[in-house]
Amino acid sequence: MQAVAIGRARPGRRLLVVGLLLAMVLTLVLSRPAAAQAGVTITTPFPAVAFQPGANVEFELTVAAQEAVRVDLAVEGAPEGWSASLSGGGNEVRSVFVQPNSPATVTLNVSVPDDAAAEPVSLTVTGRAAGETASLEVDLVPAEGPGGSVGLESDYPSLRGSTDQDFQFNLTLRNDTSQQLTFGLQASGPQGWEVSVQPSGEAQAASVTVDARGTQRLELTATPPPQATAGTYPLTVEAVAGEYVASAELTVEVTGTVELRLTTPNEQLNTTANAGAAKDFEVLVVNEGSAPLTSVELSGRGPSEWQIDFEPATIETIAPGESATATARITPSGNAVAGDYMVTMTAQTEGVNESMEVRVTVETPPIWGIVGILLIAAALGGLGWVFRRYGRR
C-alpha cells in the first residue's frame, strides 16, 4: 500500500515543479525594465514676436531631456529669401548634449529680407534623440504701424574747457522699433583729436545691443592735441544697425591755455646806465600758450628813487606762438654810485604773470672823466705857473 501512495504523488510533484518554473519566468518577465524614455522638450518664453522688413529676430530656446542624450536640431518652414539658423557658444550649432536637470540654451536667429511681405510666418524647430522627436513652433507676426525709429541724444551737446583736459559726453541711444537692434558705434573729430565712444561701463566695446522700445547709455570721450588753439571744434557720433542710423553733432569750445614768457631779444639780462640818465632796454613777451594773450601789462621795480617806464605799457594782444616787444626806460637815481643794481620787470595778464631780473651796471659818466682830466690839467698848469713865477725868487 505504501508503494501505491508514492506512485500517486508523482504527478502532483511534477505539477508543483512546473508551476514554480512558470512563476519564476513570469517574475523575470514582469521585473524586466522598460526601455528608457529620453523625454526631450524644446521651449521658449516668447513663441511669437513682431517683425519688420530687414530686421534680425532672435528666439531664446531651451532644450531639456530626462536623461543624458545628444539632441539633433533642425529648423523648418523659412520662406524663400528668409534665413534661419541656430547658434550657441559663439558658433552655429546642429546638435546639443543635455543632461537631466541641466538643459542647453540655443538661439534661433531669423533674418528677415527687406522686401518681406506683411504676413505671419511660422517656423518649426525639431529635436531628435533616441528615436524620439520634439518640436516647437514659433511665429513671426508683422509689426503694426510704421517701422519705428532710432535716436541719439546728449545730456549736454556742448562742453567748454582748456586743451589740457578730456571732454566727456553722456548720450542716450534710443530704439523705438519693435525688435532688438545691435548698433555699431563710431565717433570722429578734428585732425589730431582722440575721440572714442562706448557703452557706459564698457571701455573696449565697439557695439551695443538695445532691446525693442529700450534705451542704452553711451559715453563719448574727446581729447584735444596739446597744440590745439582756442576755438570751437565739432564732433560726430553715429550708431548704425542695418538701415537704422542714429547720429548726434557735438561741439567742444577750447579756451586754450594761458602761458607767457618774458625775456629779451638777445636773451641777455644785463645793461649799463648812468646815474640820473635814462637808458632804453628792449624786452620780449612770448605767448607760449594756446590762447591769445590780451591786455598784457608791463611794469618794473628797482632801487629807491629809480624810475622804470615801458613803451607801450600795455600790449593789446599776442597770438599763440607769437611775441611782442616793448621798451623799458630805466632811469637810475641821480645820486646812484657806480656799481651793479638789480631791476625786476613783470608782464601780467588774466591772472598769469612772469618776471625777470635785469642787472644794471651804473657807470661814471664820461663827462666826469673829462672834468677830472681838466681839473688835473688845471692843477698841473697852476703848479707850473706858480713854479715859473715864484721859482726865480
Short mmCIF file of C-alpha atoms in Angstrom, two decimals:
data_model
loop_
_atom_site.label_atom_id
_atom_site.label_comp_id
_atom_site.label_asym_id
_atom_site.label_seq_id
_atom_site.Cartn_x
_atom_site.Cartn_y
_atom_site.Cartn_z
CA MET A 1 0.00 0.00 0.00
CA GLN A 2 2.89 2.34 0.65
CA ALA A 3 4.17 1.90 -2.88
CA VAL A 4 0.84 2.77 -4.36
CA ALA A 5 0.73 6.11 -2.37
CA ILE A 6 4.09 7.06 -3.65
CA GLY A 7 3.16 6.38 -7.24
CA ARG A 8 0.04 8.55 -6.97
CA ALA A 9 2.06 11.52 -5.56
CA ARG A 10 4.46 11.90 -8.53
CA PRO A 11 2.09 13.75 -10.86
CA GLY A 12 1.42 16.36 -8.18
CA ARG A 13 5.07 16.98 -7.71
CA ARG A 14 5.56 17.48 -11.41
CA LEU A 15 2.76 20.00 -11.43
CA LEU A 16 4.33 21.79 -8.50
CA VAL A 17 7.67 21.98 -10.25
CA VAL A 18 6.08 23.23 -13.45
CA GLY A 19 4.19 25.87 -11.52
CA LEU A 20 7.30 27.04 -9.78
CA LEU A 21 9.10 27.33 -13.12
CA LEU A 22 6.24 29.29 -14.63
CA ALA A 23 6.21 31.63 -11.65
CA MET A 24 9.92 32.28 -11.99
CA VAL A 25 9.55 33.00 -15.69
CA LEU A 26 6.68 35.43 -15.07
CA THR A 27 8.66 37.15 -12.33
CA LEU A 28 11.62 37.64 -14.63
CA VAL A 29 9.43 38.95 -17.42
CA LEU A 30 7.49 41.35 -15.19
CA SER A 31 10.60 42.61 -13.43
CA ARG A 32 12.46 43.41 -16.70
CA PRO A 33 12.90 47.25 -17.01
CA ALA A 34 11.05 49.06 -19.77
CA ALA A 35 13.02 50.90 -22.49
CA ALA A 36 14.25 54.26 -21.16
CA GLN A 37 12.47 57.36 -22.48
CA ALA A 38 14.64 60.44 -23.33
CA GLY A 39 11.81 62.89 -22.67
CA VAL A 40 13.17 65.66 -24.96
CA THR A 41 11.43 69.05 -24.86
CA ILE A 42 12.09 72.38 -26.65
CA THR A 43 10.62 75.55 -25.14
CA THR A 44 10.89 79.34 -25.44
CA PRO A 45 9.41 82.06 -23.23
CA PHE A 46 8.37 84.15 -26.26
CA PRO A 47 6.96 81.93 -29.04
CA ALA A 48 5.54 84.84 -31.07
CA VAL A 49 7.28 88.14 -31.86
CA ALA A 50 6.68 91.09 -34.17
CA PHE A 51 8.99 91.71 -37.10
CA GLN A 52 9.73 94.41 -39.63
CA PRO A 53 11.32 94.02 -43.08
CA GLY A 54 15.11 93.97 -42.88
CA ALA A 55 15.15 93.09 -39.19
CA ASN A 56 17.02 90.33 -37.38
CA VAL A 57 14.83 88.47 -34.90
CA GLU A 58 16.08 86.18 -32.13
CA PHE A 59 14.37 83.46 -30.08
CA GLU A 60 15.99 82.03 -26.96
CA LEU A 61 15.34 78.27 -26.90
CA THR A 62 15.79 75.77 -24.07
CA VAL A 63 16.41 72.09 -24.90
CA ALA A 64 15.83 69.70 -21.99
CA ALA A 65 15.76 65.89 -21.52
CA GLN A 66 15.15 63.38 -18.75
CA GLU A 67 18.42 61.57 -19.43
CA ALA A 68 21.87 62.40 -20.81
CA VAL A 69 21.43 62.43 -24.54
CA ARG A 70 22.50 64.15 -27.74
CA VAL A 71 19.72 66.06 -29.46
CA ASP A 72 19.99 66.80 -33.18
CA LEU A 73 18.30 70.10 -34.11
CA ALA A 74 16.81 71.48 -37.31
CA VAL A 75 14.72 74.49 -38.39
CA GLU A 76 11.97 74.18 -40.99
CA GLY A 77 9.45 76.48 -42.61
CA ALA A 78 11.58 79.53 -43.52
CA PRO A 79 10.06 81.28 -46.60
CA GLU A 80 12.16 81.97 -49.67
CA GLY A 81 14.58 84.82 -49.03
CA TRP A 82 14.48 84.31 -45.28
CA SER A 83 17.32 82.69 -43.35
CA ALA A 84 17.11 80.83 -40.06
CA SER A 85 19.96 79.31 -38.03
CA LEU A 86 20.74 78.10 -34.54
CA SER A 87 23.70 79.39 -32.53
CA GLY A 88 25.27 78.68 -29.19
CA GLY A 89 28.64 79.29 -27.59
CA GLY A 90 29.53 81.72 -30.35
CA ASN A 91 29.04 79.11 -33.11
CA GLU A 92 26.31 77.92 -35.43
CA VAL A 93 25.12 74.61 -33.99
CA ARG A 94 23.37 71.49 -35.29
CA SER A 95 23.21 69.44 -32.08
CA VAL A 96 23.31 69.89 -28.31
CA PHE A 97 24.11 67.50 -25.49
CA VAL A 98 21.82 67.73 -22.48
CA GLN A 99 21.74 66.06 -19.09
CA PRO A 100 18.96 65.70 -16.55
CA ASN A 101 18.41 68.98 -14.68
CA SER A 102 20.95 70.68 -16.96
CA PRO A 103 19.20 71.92 -20.15
CA ALA A 104 21.03 73.55 -23.05
CA THR A 105 20.28 77.04 -24.36
CA VAL A 106 20.48 77.93 -28.04
CA THR A 107 19.42 80.97 -30.05
CA LEU A 108 17.25 80.83 -33.14
CA ASN A 109 18.36 83.65 -35.45
CA VAL A 110 15.94 84.74 -38.15
CA SER A 111 16.96 87.24 -40.83
CA VAL A 112 14.00 88.98 -42.44
CA PRO A 113 14.58 90.25 -46.01
CA ASP A 114 13.96 93.90 -46.84
CA ASP A 115 11.08 93.00 -49.17
CA ALA A 116 9.35 90.61 -46.77
CA ALA A 117 5.59 90.52 -47.17
CA ALA A 118 3.48 91.78 -44.28
CA GLU A 119 2.04 88.38 -43.36
CA PRO A 120 2.63 85.94 -40.49
CA VAL A 121 5.36 83.31 -40.77
CA SER A 122 5.68 80.13 -38.71
CA LEU A 123 8.91 78.21 -38.19
CA THR A 124 9.32 74.79 -36.61
CA VAL A 125 12.34 73.76 -34.54
CA THR A 126 12.71 69.97 -34.19
CA GLY A 127 14.91 67.94 -31.91
CA ARG A 128 15.60 64.21 -32.43
CA ALA A 129 17.16 61.92 -29.82
CA ALA A 130 16.96 58.16 -29.06
CA GLY A 131 14.18 57.61 -31.54
CA GLU A 132 12.09 60.48 -30.17
CA THR A 133 11.16 63.76 -31.84
CA ALA A 134 10.27 67.00 -30.08
CA SER A 135 9.13 70.13 -31.88
CA LEU A 136 8.43 73.78 -31.18
CA GLU A 137 6.55 76.19 -33.41
CA VAL A 138 7.42 79.90 -33.29
CA ASP A 139 5.53 82.66 -35.03
CA LEU A 140 6.68 85.93 -36.58
CA VAL A 141 3.90 88.50 -36.87
CA PRO A 142 4.19 91.71 -38.92
CA ALA A 143 4.57 94.76 -36.69
CA GLU A 144 1.65 97.13 -36.72
CA GLY A 145 2.08 100.74 -37.81
CA PRO A 146 5.31 102.36 -39.10
CA GLY A 147 8.67 100.70 -38.75
CA GLY A 148 9.74 102.87 -35.82
CA SER A 149 12.84 104.96 -35.43
CA VAL A 150 16.10 105.26 -33.52
CA GLY A 151 17.66 108.32 -31.93
CA LEU A 152 20.79 109.55 -30.19
CA GLU A 153 20.71 112.43 -27.72
CA SER A 154 23.33 114.06 -25.47
CA ASP A 155 22.74 115.43 -21.99
CA TYR A 156 24.96 118.41 -22.86
CA PRO A 157 25.75 118.78 -26.59
CA SER A 158 28.43 121.43 -25.99
CA LEU A 159 31.28 121.48 -23.48
CA ARG A 160 33.93 124.09 -22.72
CA GLY A 161 37.43 123.76 -21.28
CA SER A 162 41.17 124.03 -21.83
CA THR A 163 43.40 121.87 -24.01
CA ASP A 164 44.90 120.04 -21.03
CA GLN A 165 41.68 118.17 -20.16
CA ASP A 166 39.45 115.42 -21.58
CA PHE A 167 35.87 116.18 -22.63
CA GLN A 168 33.26 113.51 -21.78
CA PHE A 169 29.73 113.49 -23.18
CA ASN A 170 26.90 111.31 -21.84
CA LEU A 171 24.43 110.17 -24.52
CA THR A 172 21.26 108.10 -24.71
CA LEU A 173 20.72 105.70 -27.63
CA ARG A 174 17.00 105.09 -28.16
CA ASN A 175 15.44 102.14 -30.02
CA ASP A 176 11.78 102.90 -30.79
CA THR A 177 11.35 99.92 -33.10
CA SER A 178 9.58 96.65 -32.36
CA GLN A 179 12.73 94.50 -32.44
CA GLN A 180 16.04 94.26 -30.68
CA LEU A 181 18.83 96.02 -32.59
CA THR A 182 22.62 95.71 -32.39
CA PHE A 183 24.35 99.01 -33.17
CA GLY A 184 27.90 99.54 -34.34
CA LEU A 185 29.39 102.66 -32.73
CA GLN A 186 31.77 105.17 -34.26
CA ALA A 187 32.88 108.73 -33.50
CA SER A 188 35.08 111.28 -35.23
CA GLY A 189 36.59 114.69 -34.57
CA PRO A 190 39.08 117.19 -35.99
CA GLN A 191 42.52 116.05 -37.10
CA GLY A 192 44.76 115.28 -34.16
CA TRP A 193 41.90 114.70 -31.72
CA GLU A 194 41.40 111.35 -29.97
CA VAL A 195 37.68 110.51 -29.96
CA SER A 196 36.06 107.27 -28.75
CA VAL A 197 32.52 106.12 -27.90
CA GLN A 198 31.40 103.03 -25.99
CA PRO A 199 28.50 101.82 -23.82
CA SER A 200 28.63 103.12 -20.26
CA GLY A 201 30.91 100.94 -18.18
CA GLU A 202 32.31 99.06 -21.21
CA ALA A 203 35.61 100.68 -22.10
CA GLN A 204 36.50 98.39 -25.04
CA ALA A 205 33.06 97.66 -26.58
CA ALA A 206 32.54 98.80 -30.18
CA SER A 207 28.87 97.78 -30.43
CA VAL A 208 25.81 97.68 -28.22
CA THR A 209 22.50 95.78 -28.26
CA VAL A 210 19.33 97.71 -27.44
CA ASP A 211 16.03 95.96 -26.75
CA ALA A 212 12.85 96.89 -28.60
CA ARG A 213 11.45 100.16 -27.20
CA GLY A 214 14.53 100.39 -24.99
CA THR A 215 17.47 102.72 -24.40
CA GLN A 216 21.19 102.41 -23.72
CA ARG A 217 23.59 104.94 -22.18
CA LEU A 218 26.78 105.78 -24.10
CA GLU A 219 29.93 107.71 -23.22
CA LEU A 220 31.98 109.74 -25.69
CA THR A 221 35.46 110.93 -24.71
CA ALA A 222 37.36 113.55 -26.73
CA THR A 223 40.98 114.54 -26.06
CA PRO A 224 42.37 117.58 -27.92
CA PRO A 225 46.01 117.68 -29.05
CA PRO A 226 48.34 119.82 -26.90
CA GLN A 227 48.78 122.31 -29.71
CA ALA A 228 45.04 122.91 -30.17
CA THR A 229 44.32 126.63 -30.21
CA ALA A 230 41.28 128.30 -28.72
CA GLY A 231 38.13 127.84 -30.78
CA THR A 232 35.06 125.68 -31.35
CA TYR A 233 35.56 122.14 -32.64
CA PRO A 234 32.83 119.78 -34.00
CA LEU A 235 32.46 116.10 -33.04
CA THR A 236 30.21 113.48 -34.66
CA VAL A 237 28.95 110.20 -33.20
CA GLU A 238 26.91 107.54 -35.03
CA ALA A 239 25.15 104.31 -34.09
CA VAL A 240 24.29 102.09 -37.07
CA ALA A 241 22.09 98.97 -37.11
CA GLY A 242 21.34 97.92 -40.68
CA GLU A 243 19.13 100.56 -42.23
CA TYR A 244 18.75 102.36 -38.90
CA VAL A 245 21.19 105.20 -38.26
CA ALA A 246 21.23 107.43 -35.18
CA SER A 247 23.67 110.35 -35.03
CA ALA A 248 24.46 113.37 -32.90
CA GLU A 249 26.50 116.51 -33.51
CA LEU A 250 28.53 117.75 -30.54
CA THR A 251 30.87 120.70 -30.03
CA VAL A 252 33.83 121.43 -27.80
CA GLU A 253 34.83 125.02 -27.08
CA VAL A 254 38.53 125.11 -26.28
CA THR A 255 39.51 128.13 -24.23
CA GLY A 256 43.20 127.34 -24.58
CA THR A 257 45.98 127.60 -22.02
CA VAL A 258 47.43 130.95 -21.00
CA GLU A 259 51.23 130.92 -20.75
CA LEU A 260 53.74 133.67 -21.34
CA ARG A 261 57.49 134.13 -21.11
CA LEU A 262 59.30 137.41 -20.50
CA THR A 263 62.81 137.70 -21.90
CA THR A 264 64.92 139.89 -24.20
CA PRO A 265 65.51 139.61 -27.95
CA ASN A 266 69.10 138.50 -27.42
CA GLU A 267 68.46 136.60 -24.15
CA GLN A 268 70.85 138.94 -22.29
CA LEU A 269 69.67 140.15 -18.89
CA ASN A 270 72.11 142.93 -18.20
CA THR A 271 72.73 146.52 -19.29
CA THR A 272 74.60 149.66 -18.28
CA ALA A 273 73.33 153.10 -17.29
CA ASN A 274 74.47 156.38 -15.84
CA ALA A 275 73.15 157.95 -12.67
CA GLY A 276 70.25 160.28 -13.41
CA ALA A 277 70.24 159.39 -17.12
CA ALA A 278 67.57 157.28 -18.90
CA LYS A 279 68.65 154.05 -20.61
CA ASP A 280 66.40 152.14 -23.05
CA PHE A 281 66.26 148.37 -22.63
CA GLU A 282 64.23 146.18 -25.03
CA VAL A 283 62.12 143.30 -23.65
CA LEU A 284 60.29 140.45 -25.42
CA VAL A 285 56.91 138.93 -24.37
CA VAL A 286 56.35 135.43 -25.86
CA ASN A 287 52.94 133.66 -25.94
CA GLU A 288 53.71 130.01 -25.21
CA GLY A 289 50.08 129.00 -24.59
CA SER A 290 47.22 128.04 -26.92
CA ALA A 291 45.01 131.04 -26.17
CA PRO A 292 45.63 134.64 -27.23
CA LEU A 293 47.18 136.93 -24.66
CA THR A 294 45.23 140.15 -24.21
CA SER A 295 45.98 143.34 -22.29
CA VAL A 296 49.46 142.32 -21.17
CA GLU A 297 50.57 144.92 -18.61
CA LEU A 298 54.28 145.65 -18.19
CA SER A 299 55.81 147.07 -15.01
CA GLY A 300 59.19 147.36 -13.32
CA ARG A 301 60.67 147.81 -9.87
CA GLY A 302 64.19 148.95 -8.96
CA PRO A 303 66.18 150.51 -6.09
CA SER A 304 64.85 153.55 -4.24
CA GLU A 305 64.39 156.66 -6.40
CA TRP A 306 64.87 154.69 -9.61
CA GLN A 307 62.25 155.12 -12.34
CA ILE A 308 61.23 152.38 -14.81
CA ASP A 309 58.70 153.08 -17.57
CA PHE A 310 57.55 150.96 -20.51
CA GLU A 311 56.57 151.90 -24.02
CA PRO A 312 53.98 150.57 -24.59
CA ALA A 313 52.89 149.96 -21.01
CA THR A 314 50.14 147.56 -22.24
CA ILE A 315 50.33 145.14 -25.17
CA GLU A 316 46.82 144.69 -26.55
CA THR A 317 47.08 141.14 -27.91
CA ILE A 318 49.61 138.42 -28.73
CA ALA A 319 48.50 135.40 -30.76
CA PRO A 320 49.50 131.85 -29.71
CA GLY A 321 53.09 131.17 -30.74
CA GLU A 322 53.76 134.85 -31.43
CA SER A 323 55.71 137.50 -29.50
CA ALA A 324 55.75 141.26 -29.00
CA THR A 325 58.46 143.73 -27.98
CA ALA A 326 58.40 146.73 -25.68
CA THR A 327 60.99 149.20 -24.48
CA ALA A 328 61.82 149.63 -20.82
CA ARG A 329 63.24 153.08 -19.97
CA ILE A 330 65.47 152.71 -16.91
CA THR A 331 66.49 155.86 -15.08
CA PRO A 332 68.81 155.36 -12.07
CA SER A 333 68.61 157.90 -9.28
CA GLY A 334 70.80 160.96 -9.65
CA ASN A 335 72.89 160.05 -6.64
CA ALA A 336 73.48 156.40 -7.61
CA VAL A 337 77.10 155.48 -7.18
CA ALA A 338 78.92 153.26 -9.62
CA GLY A 339 78.10 149.55 -9.19
CA ASP A 340 75.65 146.75 -10.04
CA TYR A 341 71.94 147.03 -9.27
CA MET A 342 69.04 144.56 -9.82
CA VAL A 343 65.84 145.64 -11.55
CA THR A 344 62.70 143.41 -11.67
CA MET A 345 60.44 143.54 -14.75
CA THR A 346 56.98 141.90 -14.84
CA ALA A 347 54.42 141.02 -17.55
CA GLN A 348 50.90 140.19 -16.30
CA THR A 349 47.57 139.15 -17.87
CA GLU A 350 44.49 137.12 -16.86
CA GLY A 351 45.98 136.03 -13.56
CA VAL A 352 49.24 134.88 -15.17
CA ASN A 353 52.43 136.83 -14.63
CA GLU A 354 56.07 136.31 -15.46
CA SER A 355 59.00 138.23 -14.03
CA MET A 356 62.68 138.54 -14.83
CA GLU A 357 65.60 140.30 -13.14
CA VAL A 358 67.98 142.52 -15.06
CA ARG A 359 71.39 143.58 -13.75
CA VAL A 360 72.05 147.28 -14.34
CA THR A 361 75.64 148.48 -14.00
CA VAL A 362 75.81 152.16 -13.12
CA GLU A 363 78.92 153.71 -14.60
CA THR A 364 80.61 157.07 -14.03
CA PRO A 365 79.51 159.40 -16.83
CA PRO A 366 82.28 160.25 -19.34
CA ILE A 367 81.79 163.93 -18.63
CA TRP A 368 83.11 163.44 -15.15
CA GLY A 369 86.19 161.78 -16.57
CA ILE A 370 86.71 164.75 -18.80
CA VAL A 371 86.12 167.10 -15.91
CA GLY A 372 88.60 165.14 -13.86
CA ILE A 373 91.16 165.31 -16.61
CA LEU A 374 90.56 169.04 -16.96
CA LEU A 375 90.88 169.52 -13.22
CA ILE A 376 94.12 167.59 -13.18
CA ALA A 377 95.37 169.53 -16.17
CA ALA A 378 94.33 172.77 -14.48
CA ALA A 379 96.08 171.73 -11.27
CA LEU A 380 99.26 170.88 -13.14
CA GLY A 381 99.04 174.12 -15.11
CA GLY A 382 98.56 176.06 -11.90
CA LEU A 383 101.57 174.41 -10.32
CA GLY A 384 103.64 175.18 -13.39
CA TRP A 385 102.60 178.83 -13.28
CA VAL A 386 103.46 179.01 -9.62
CA PHE A 387 106.91 177.50 -10.21
CA ARG A 388 107.56 179.80 -13.15
CA ARG A 389 106.54 182.90 -11.29
CA TYR A 390 107.94 182.27 -7.88
CA GLY A 391 110.67 179.79 -8.61
CA ARG A 392 113.20 182.55 -9.55
CA ARG A 393 112.88 184.25 -6.24
#
